[in-house]
Amino acid sequence: MTTDTSLDRELDHELDYEIETMLAVEPSPNFVSRVRARIADTPPGWIMGLNMGWTSLAAGSVVVAVVVAVAVSRPHEVVQPEALAPIARTSIQMDSPSDDLPVPPRVNSAKSPERHKPRVSKAAYREPQMLINPKEAAAIRHFLAHPQPELVELSLVKFEPQPLPEFTFTPLPTFDPTTVLQGDFK
Amino acid sequence: MHEYTERLAATAFSMEQDLQREFEARLIESSTLAFRVAYSVLRNSENAEDVAQEAFAKSYTNFRRLRDRDRFRAWLVRITWRMAINRLRSDRRRSLRETVPVETSITPTPVQSIIAQERAAQLWRAIDSLPDKLRLVVVLAGIEEHDIREVAALLRLPEGTVKSRLFLARQRLKELMQ
């Protein structure tokens, strides 16, 4: 037991000595002067902090300016009469061949092997699409494009109450449900 | 007002000078420590000097923020160790470790020198295979000539923890070296 412990200690010392020897490497003589030169190029922390502060301030100002510019230049969405046209483009119009609706891709098209995405005409502004008859849409467009104020003006029409004709009530025939009439039981 | 500004500037300047003087003293005191810590990871003198230099530059940048200046060495060890590990990871592919310079007095013949170098290489491989916490203790104990108190101060650990880690590390190294 004592031999084992002393052997262990001996091995430990040997190991420690070896590690110490391996780590007993000195830096080159000009190492410290190189570090000094490197540090001389480095601004102290407070200057770095100042620079960082200015940089972050400038970056923040730029971001704020961009946000404000975008907010100011953003156009207000006004409903234009032309904007109704895309809404009218619905599946109902598929039966009109003269329309300029996108042509659906051919299945065996050799020119474009990649998958076709269905092309959808974009509406001028986003609202839920409604199914409107094309004739009605055309009429609305025409109405909005060519307003006719003379037709819109309303004239007052007087309605006189008409006299009602004489109305007489004829009494309904009455019968006794308990009486048996002829021909009921044949 | 002008006098007050001048006095303020002079005070700031003298504070900066004091700080630089203090850092210079720390640099002289700890340059070898930082170099050896980096060397224990990288096993290449040039790379170790580069890493130690960068570690000093980093510590200089943040030196003002270090409240307890007595902990500079511990702080520097941690920075250097982390930077060396990062450097090793990034350079692993192209890093060709230089031949281990074993300066022992018992290597007079070429055969003995080859044996010693092979033994040292084996020991480095064994140290590298240790977990980080054991490895750092072994390395610092080797650098600081096994002053447990100093190693404990550098790692900011209780002496008992350092002792037990050193014991475990030695056991593993002995197993690996057999």
Short mmCIF file of C-alpha atoms in Angstrom, two decimals:
data_model
loop_
_atom_site.label_atom_id
_atom_site.label_comp_id
_atom_site.label_asym_id
_atom_site.label_seq_id
_atom_site.Cartn_x
_atom_site.Cartn_y
_atom_site.Cartn_z
CA MET A 1 0.00 0.00 0.00
CA THR A 2 2.79 2.37 0.99
CA THR A 3 4.76 1.32 -2.07
CA ASP A 4 1.75 2.04 -4.28
CA THR A 5 1.31 5.51 -2.77
CA SER A 6 4.97 6.37 -3.10
CA LEU A 7 4.93 5.10 -6.69
CA ASP A 8 1.89 7.22 -7.39
CA ARG A 9 3.61 10.29 -5.94
CA GLU A 10 6.67 9.60 -7.99
CA LEU A 11 4.58 9.32 -11.13
CA ASP A 12 2.75 12.53 -10.26
CA HIS A 13 6.02 14.39 -9.81
CA GLU A 14 7.32 13.01 -13.06
CA LEU A 15 4.15 14.09 -14.85
CA ASP A 16 4.21 17.54 -13.27
CA TYR A 17 7.83 17.97 -14.25
CA GLU A 18 7.12 16.95 -17.81
CA ILE A 19 4.19 19.36 -18.10
CA GLU A 20 6.23 22.18 -16.59
CA THR A 21 9.02 21.47 -19.04
CA MET A 22 6.64 21.45 -21.97
CA LEU A 23 5.17 24.77 -20.93
CA ALA A 24 8.49 26.42 -20.16
CA VAL A 25 8.46 28.20 -23.50
CA GLU A 26 9.47 31.85 -23.55
CA PRO A 27 7.98 34.39 -25.92
CA SER A 28 10.28 36.12 -28.36
CA PRO A 29 12.33 39.03 -26.90
CA ASN A 30 10.37 41.64 -28.85
CA PHE A 31 6.99 40.28 -27.80
CA VAL A 32 6.33 42.98 -25.20
CA SER A 33 7.34 45.75 -27.58
CA ARG A 34 5.02 44.29 -30.21
CA VAL A 35 2.19 44.31 -27.70
CA ARG A 36 2.99 47.93 -26.85
CA ALA A 37 2.86 48.86 -30.53
CA ARG A 38 -0.42 47.04 -30.93
CA ILE A 39 -1.88 48.85 -27.92
CA ALA A 40 -0.68 52.19 -29.22
CA ASP A 41 -2.86 51.62 -32.29
CA THR A 42 -5.84 50.79 -30.10
CA PRO A 43 -7.81 53.74 -28.77
CA PRO A 44 -8.68 53.45 -25.09
CA GLY A 45 -12.05 52.14 -24.09
CA TRP A 46 -13.75 55.47 -23.48
CA ILE A 47 -12.90 56.70 -27.00
CA MET A 48 -14.18 53.44 -28.42
CA GLY A 49 -17.34 53.91 -26.38
CA LEU A 50 -17.66 57.47 -27.63
CA ASN A 51 -17.24 56.32 -31.23
CA MET A 52 -19.78 53.58 -30.67
CA GLY A 53 -22.17 56.13 -29.17
CA TRP A 54 -21.85 58.50 -32.13
CA THR A 55 -22.18 55.64 -34.59
CA SER A 56 -25.31 54.29 -32.95
CA LEU A 57 -26.78 57.81 -32.74
CA ALA A 58 -26.14 58.39 -36.45
CA ALA A 59 -27.59 55.01 -37.36
CA GLY A 60 -30.68 55.71 -35.25
CA SER A 61 -31.16 59.11 -36.91
CA VAL A 62 -30.94 57.55 -40.36
CA VAL A 63 -33.53 54.92 -39.45
CA VAL A 64 -35.91 57.55 -38.05
CA ALA A 65 -35.46 59.74 -41.16
CA VAL A 66 -36.23 56.81 -43.46
CA VAL A 67 -39.34 55.87 -41.47
CA VAL A 68 -40.61 59.47 -41.53
CA ALA A 69 -39.91 59.80 -45.27
CA VAL A 70 -41.79 56.60 -46.02
CA ALA A 71 -44.72 57.64 -43.84
CA VAL A 72 -44.96 61.07 -45.48
CA SER A 73 -44.57 59.90 -49.06
CA ARG A 74 -47.06 57.08 -48.74
CA PRO A 75 -50.06 57.91 -51.02
CA HIS A 76 -53.52 57.96 -49.53
CA GLU A 77 -55.70 55.27 -50.97
CA VAL A 78 -58.56 56.91 -52.87
CA VAL A 79 -61.21 54.87 -54.56
CA GLN A 80 -60.99 55.71 -58.22
CA PRO A 81 -63.75 54.79 -60.64
CA GLU A 82 -61.21 52.79 -62.67
CA ALA A 83 -60.53 50.71 -59.63
CA LEU A 84 -63.89 49.06 -60.00
CA ALA A 85 -62.84 47.36 -63.20
CA PRO A 86 -60.53 44.76 -61.66
CA ILE A 87 -63.17 43.87 -59.14
CA ALA A 88 -65.53 43.13 -61.96
CA ARG A 89 -63.10 40.60 -63.36
CA THR A 90 -64.53 37.41 -62.09
CA SER A 91 -65.21 33.96 -63.24
CA ILE A 92 -68.39 35.23 -64.87
CA GLN A 93 -66.24 36.92 -67.48
CA MET A 94 -64.68 33.67 -68.52
CA ASP A 95 -67.47 33.19 -71.04
CA SER A 96 -66.49 36.35 -72.92
CA PRO A 97 -63.66 35.40 -75.29
CA SER A 98 -62.84 38.98 -76.24
CA ASP A 99 -61.68 39.85 -72.75
CA ASP A 100 -57.96 40.14 -72.01
CA LEU A 101 -57.93 37.68 -69.20
CA PRO A 102 -54.74 35.64 -68.79
CA VAL A 103 -54.69 32.52 -70.86
CA PRO A 104 -54.35 29.39 -68.74
CA PRO A 105 -51.09 27.55 -69.42
CA ARG A 106 -51.08 24.54 -71.65
CA VAL A 107 -50.36 21.31 -69.89
CA ASN A 108 -47.90 19.93 -72.44
CA SER A 109 -46.11 23.15 -73.15
CA ALA A 110 -42.61 22.41 -74.40
CA LYS A 111 -41.37 25.96 -73.96
CA SER A 112 -41.84 26.20 -70.26
CA PRO A 113 -41.21 22.96 -68.44
CA GLU A 114 -41.36 24.60 -65.05
CA ARG A 115 -44.57 24.68 -63.17
CA HIS A 116 -46.88 27.50 -64.09
CA LYS A 117 -48.24 29.65 -61.39
CA PRO A 118 -51.74 30.92 -62.03
CA ARG A 119 -51.47 34.56 -63.02
CA VAL A 120 -53.89 36.72 -61.22
CA SER A 121 -54.64 40.26 -62.24
CA LYS A 122 -53.98 42.47 -59.27
CA ALA A 123 -56.68 44.73 -58.06
CA ALA A 124 -55.94 48.42 -57.67
CA TYR A 125 -56.71 48.21 -54.01
CA ARG A 126 -57.31 45.29 -51.76
CA GLU A 127 -60.87 44.45 -51.04
CA PRO A 128 -62.68 41.16 -51.05
CA GLN A 129 -63.64 40.20 -54.60
CA MET A 130 -67.31 40.15 -55.38
CA LEU A 131 -69.10 38.41 -58.16
CA ILE A 132 -70.63 41.13 -60.32
CA ASN A 133 -72.27 40.56 -63.59
CA PRO A 134 -70.13 42.07 -66.36
CA LYS A 135 -73.10 43.89 -67.80
CA GLU A 136 -73.81 45.47 -64.44
CA ALA A 137 -70.16 46.37 -64.07
CA ALA A 138 -70.14 47.97 -67.51
CA ALA A 139 -73.26 49.90 -66.61
CA ILE A 140 -71.70 51.13 -63.36
CA ARG A 141 -68.54 52.13 -65.17
CA HIS A 142 -70.55 53.97 -67.78
CA PHE A 143 -72.61 55.67 -65.14
CA LEU A 144 -69.54 56.82 -63.22
CA ALA A 145 -67.74 57.93 -66.34
CA HIS A 146 -70.68 59.86 -67.79
CA PRO A 147 -72.74 61.29 -64.99
CA GLN A 148 -76.10 62.63 -66.10
CA PRO A 149 -77.25 65.06 -63.47
CA GLU A 150 -80.45 65.90 -65.32
CA LEU A 151 -81.57 62.31 -64.94
CA VAL A 152 -80.56 62.11 -61.37
CA GLU A 153 -82.66 65.09 -60.31
CA LEU A 154 -85.91 63.99 -58.86
CA SER A 155 -89.24 65.72 -59.25
CA LEU A 156 -91.92 65.63 -56.63
CA VAL A 157 -94.93 63.59 -57.63
CA LYS A 158 -98.11 63.98 -55.74
CA PHE A 159 -100.24 60.96 -55.19
CA GLU A 160 -103.91 61.51 -54.48
CA PRO A 161 -105.71 58.76 -52.55
CA GLN A 162 -108.18 57.03 -54.83
CA PRO A 163 -111.67 56.26 -53.53
CA LEU A 164 -112.17 52.60 -52.84
CA PRO A 165 -115.14 50.78 -54.42
CA GLU A 166 -118.02 49.63 -52.28
CA PHE A 167 -117.32 46.31 -50.64
CA THR A 168 -120.01 44.00 -49.34
CA PHE A 169 -119.48 40.85 -47.34
CA THR A 170 -121.68 37.86 -48.21
CA PRO A 171 -122.18 35.60 -45.18
CA LEU A 172 -120.75 32.10 -45.48
CA PRO A 173 -123.22 29.13 -45.44
CA THR A 174 -123.51 27.56 -42.03
CA PHE A 175 -124.20 23.87 -41.29
CA ASP A 176 -124.64 21.67 -38.26
CA PRO A 177 -121.81 19.09 -37.98
CA THR A 178 -123.94 16.65 -36.00
CA THR A 179 -126.59 16.28 -38.71
CA VAL A 180 -126.18 13.51 -41.22
CA LEU A 181 -126.82 14.55 -44.73
CA GLN A 182 -128.09 12.33 -47.47
CA GLY A 183 -125.47 10.44 -49.38
CA ASP A 184 -122.86 10.41 -46.60
CA PHE A 185 -123.04 6.66 -45.90
CA LYS A 186 -123.33 4.62 -49.04
CA MET B 1 -14.84 78.88 -16.92
CA HIS B 2 -11.78 78.53 -19.11
CA GLU B 3 -9.62 77.70 -16.07
CA TYR B 4 -12.13 75.12 -14.95
CA THR B 5 -12.08 73.46 -18.38
CA GLU B 6 -8.30 73.43 -18.40
CA ARG B 7 -8.18 71.89 -14.95
CA LEU B 8 -10.70 69.24 -16.01
CA ALA B 9 -8.68 68.40 -19.11
CA ALA B 10 -5.48 68.18 -17.05
CA THR B 11 -7.16 65.84 -14.57
CA ALA B 12 -8.46 63.62 -17.37
CA PHE B 13 -5.03 63.56 -18.98
CA SER B 14 -3.28 62.62 -15.73
CA MET B 15 -5.88 59.91 -15.07
CA GLU B 16 -5.25 58.51 -18.53
CA GLN B 17 -1.50 58.58 -17.88
CA ASP B 18 -1.97 56.71 -14.58
CA LEU B 19 -4.10 54.15 -16.31
CA GLN B 20 -1.51 53.60 -19.01
CA ARG B 21 1.26 53.30 -16.43
CA GLU B 22 -0.76 50.74 -14.52
CA PHE B 23 -1.48 48.77 -17.64
CA GLU B 24 2.18 48.83 -18.60
CA ALA B 25 3.06 47.29 -15.23
CA ARG B 26 0.42 44.58 -15.76
CA LEU B 27 1.75 43.90 -19.23
CA ILE B 28 5.29 43.32 -18.01
CA GLU B 29 4.05 41.17 -15.15
CA SER B 30 1.68 38.98 -17.19
CA SER B 31 3.09 38.78 -20.71
CA THR B 32 4.68 35.37 -20.21
CA LEU B 33 1.57 34.01 -18.51
CA ALA B 34 -0.66 35.04 -21.44
CA PHE B 35 1.82 33.68 -23.94
CA ARG B 36 2.08 30.32 -22.19
CA VAL B 37 -1.66 29.97 -21.80
CA ALA B 38 -2.05 30.57 -25.53
CA TYR B 39 0.85 28.25 -26.27
CA SER B 40 -0.67 25.43 -24.23
CA VAL B 41 -3.64 25.49 -26.58
CA LEU B 42 -2.03 26.34 -29.89
CA ARG B 43 1.40 24.69 -29.52
CA ASN B 44 2.86 27.23 -31.92
CA SER B 45 4.96 30.17 -30.71
CA GLU B 46 3.97 32.62 -33.44
CA ASN B 47 0.27 31.90 -33.13
CA ALA B 48 0.52 32.04 -29.35
CA GLU B 49 2.17 35.46 -29.54
CA ASP B 50 -0.51 36.71 -31.91
CA VAL B 51 -3.28 35.52 -29.63
CA ALA B 52 -1.63 36.88 -26.49
CA GLN B 53 -1.15 40.21 -28.23
CA GLU B 54 -4.81 40.36 -29.21
CA ALA B 55 -5.79 39.40 -25.68
CA PHE B 56 -3.72 42.29 -24.31
CA ALA B 57 -5.29 44.69 -26.82
CA LYS B 58 -8.74 43.55 -25.78
CA SER B 59 -7.94 43.84 -22.11
CA TYR B 60 -6.50 47.31 -22.68
CA THR B 61 -9.72 48.43 -24.34
CA ASN B 62 -11.73 47.28 -21.34
CA PHE B 63 -9.14 47.95 -18.65
CA ARG B 64 -10.97 51.02 -17.38
CA ARG B 65 -14.06 48.95 -16.75
CA LEU B 66 -12.21 46.41 -14.62
CA ARG B 67 -13.19 47.33 -11.08
CA ASP B 68 -10.88 45.02 -9.21
CA ARG B 69 -7.49 45.51 -10.84
CA ASP B 70 -6.00 42.69 -8.77
CA ARG B 71 -8.03 40.32 -10.84
CA PHE B 72 -6.35 41.39 -14.03
CA ARG B 73 -4.34 38.19 -14.35
CA ALA B 74 -7.42 35.99 -13.92
CA TRP B 75 -9.25 38.11 -16.43
CA LEU B 76 -6.37 37.96 -18.88
CA VAL B 77 -6.10 34.18 -18.54
CA ARG B 78 -9.77 33.75 -19.34
CA ILE B 79 -9.60 36.07 -22.35
CA THR B 80 -6.46 34.42 -23.68
CA TRP B 81 -7.76 30.89 -23.16
CA ARG B 82 -11.02 31.65 -24.96
CA MET B 83 -9.29 33.42 -27.83
CA ALA B 84 -6.76 30.62 -28.22
CA ILE B 85 -9.52 27.99 -28.30
CA ASN B 86 -11.37 30.02 -30.94
CA ARG B 87 -8.19 30.44 -32.96
CA LEU B 88 -7.47 26.73 -32.77
CA ARG B 89 -10.96 25.88 -33.95
CA SER B 90 -10.76 28.24 -36.88
CA ASP B 91 -7.25 27.17 -37.84
CA ARG B 92 -7.67 23.48 -37.21
CA ARG B 93 -7.70 22.51 -40.85
CA ARG B 94 -4.58 24.31 -41.89
CA SER B 95 -2.76 24.39 -38.60
CA LEU B 96 0.46 22.48 -38.63
CA ARG B 97 1.67 22.31 -35.14
CA GLU B 98 5.30 23.02 -34.81
CA THR B 99 7.53 20.38 -33.35
CA VAL B 100 7.33 20.40 -29.60
CA PRO B 101 10.47 22.03 -28.21
CA VAL B 102 11.36 19.89 -25.26
CA GLU B 103 14.22 21.47 -23.45
CA THR B 104 15.34 18.77 -21.09
CA SER B 105 18.79 18.12 -19.86
CA ILE B 106 18.48 14.37 -20.41
CA THR B 107 18.44 14.39 -24.20
CA PRO B 108 22.03 14.33 -25.28
CA THR B 109 21.73 11.75 -28.04
CA PRO B 110 19.47 11.92 -31.10
CA VAL B 111 17.69 8.69 -30.14
CA GLN B 112 16.88 9.96 -26.68
CA SER B 113 15.74 13.25 -28.21
CA ILE B 114 13.34 11.43 -30.52
CA ILE B 115 12.00 9.39 -27.61
CA ALA B 116 11.51 12.53 -25.52
CA GLN B 117 9.74 14.29 -28.35
CA GLU B 118 7.46 11.33 -28.91
CA ARG B 119 6.70 11.22 -25.19
CA ALA B 120 5.93 14.96 -25.15
CA ALA B 121 3.66 14.65 -28.17
CA GLN B 122 1.81 11.81 -26.44
CA LEU B 123 1.43 13.89 -23.30
CA TRP B 124 0.06 16.84 -25.28
CA ARG B 125 -2.47 14.54 -26.93
CA ALA B 126 -3.50 13.29 -23.51
CA ILE B 127 -3.84 16.85 -22.17
CA ASP B 128 -5.86 17.86 -25.22
CA SER B 129 -8.27 15.02 -24.59
CA LEU B 130 -9.09 16.26 -21.09
CA PRO B 131 -12.26 18.23 -20.47
CA ASP B 132 -11.70 21.99 -20.49
CA LYS B 133 -11.98 22.52 -16.75
CA LEU B 134 -9.37 19.84 -15.99
CA ARG B 135 -7.15 20.91 -18.85
CA LEU B 136 -7.00 24.53 -17.74
CA VAL B 137 -6.12 23.50 -14.19
CA VAL B 138 -3.31 21.25 -15.41
CA VAL B 139 -1.93 23.93 -17.72
CA LEU B 140 -2.06 26.69 -15.14
CA ALA B 141 -0.54 24.42 -12.52
CA GLY B 142 2.28 23.70 -14.97
CA ILE B 143 2.78 27.40 -15.70
CA GLU B 144 2.59 28.51 -12.09
CA GLU B 145 4.83 25.68 -10.82
CA HIS B 146 1.95 24.02 -9.01
CA ASP B 147 1.11 26.85 -6.69
CA ILE B 148 -2.45 25.78 -5.92
CA ARG B 149 -3.33 29.11 -4.31
CA GLU B 150 -2.24 31.02 -7.39
CA VAL B 151 -4.16 28.69 -9.70
CA ALA B 152 -7.24 29.04 -7.50
CA ALA B 153 -6.92 32.82 -7.67
CA LEU B 154 -6.54 32.75 -11.44
CA LEU B 155 -9.60 30.60 -11.89
CA ARG B 156 -11.51 32.22 -9.03
CA LEU B 157 -12.19 28.79 -7.55
CA PRO B 158 -11.74 27.40 -4.03
CA GLU B 159 -8.40 25.74 -3.45
CA GLY B 160 -10.12 22.45 -2.67
CA THR B 161 -11.78 22.43 -6.07
CA VAL B 162 -8.47 23.08 -7.77
CA LYS B 163 -6.84 20.27 -5.82
CA SER B 164 -9.55 17.76 -6.70
CA ARG B 165 -9.51 18.78 -10.35
CA LEU B 166 -5.75 18.43 -10.45
CA PHE B 167 -6.00 15.01 -8.86
CA LEU B 168 -8.60 13.88 -11.41
CA ALA B 169 -6.58 15.28 -14.28
CA ARG B 170 -3.44 13.48 -13.15
CA GLN B 171 -5.32 10.21 -12.82
CA ARG B 172 -6.65 10.49 -16.34
CA LEU B 173 -3.30 11.51 -17.74
CA LYS B 174 -1.61 8.55 -16.11
CA GLU B 175 -4.24 6.23 -17.53
CA LEU B 176 -3.83 7.70 -20.98
CA MET B 177 -0.05 7.62 -20.86
CA GLN B 178 0.18 3.96 -19.87
#
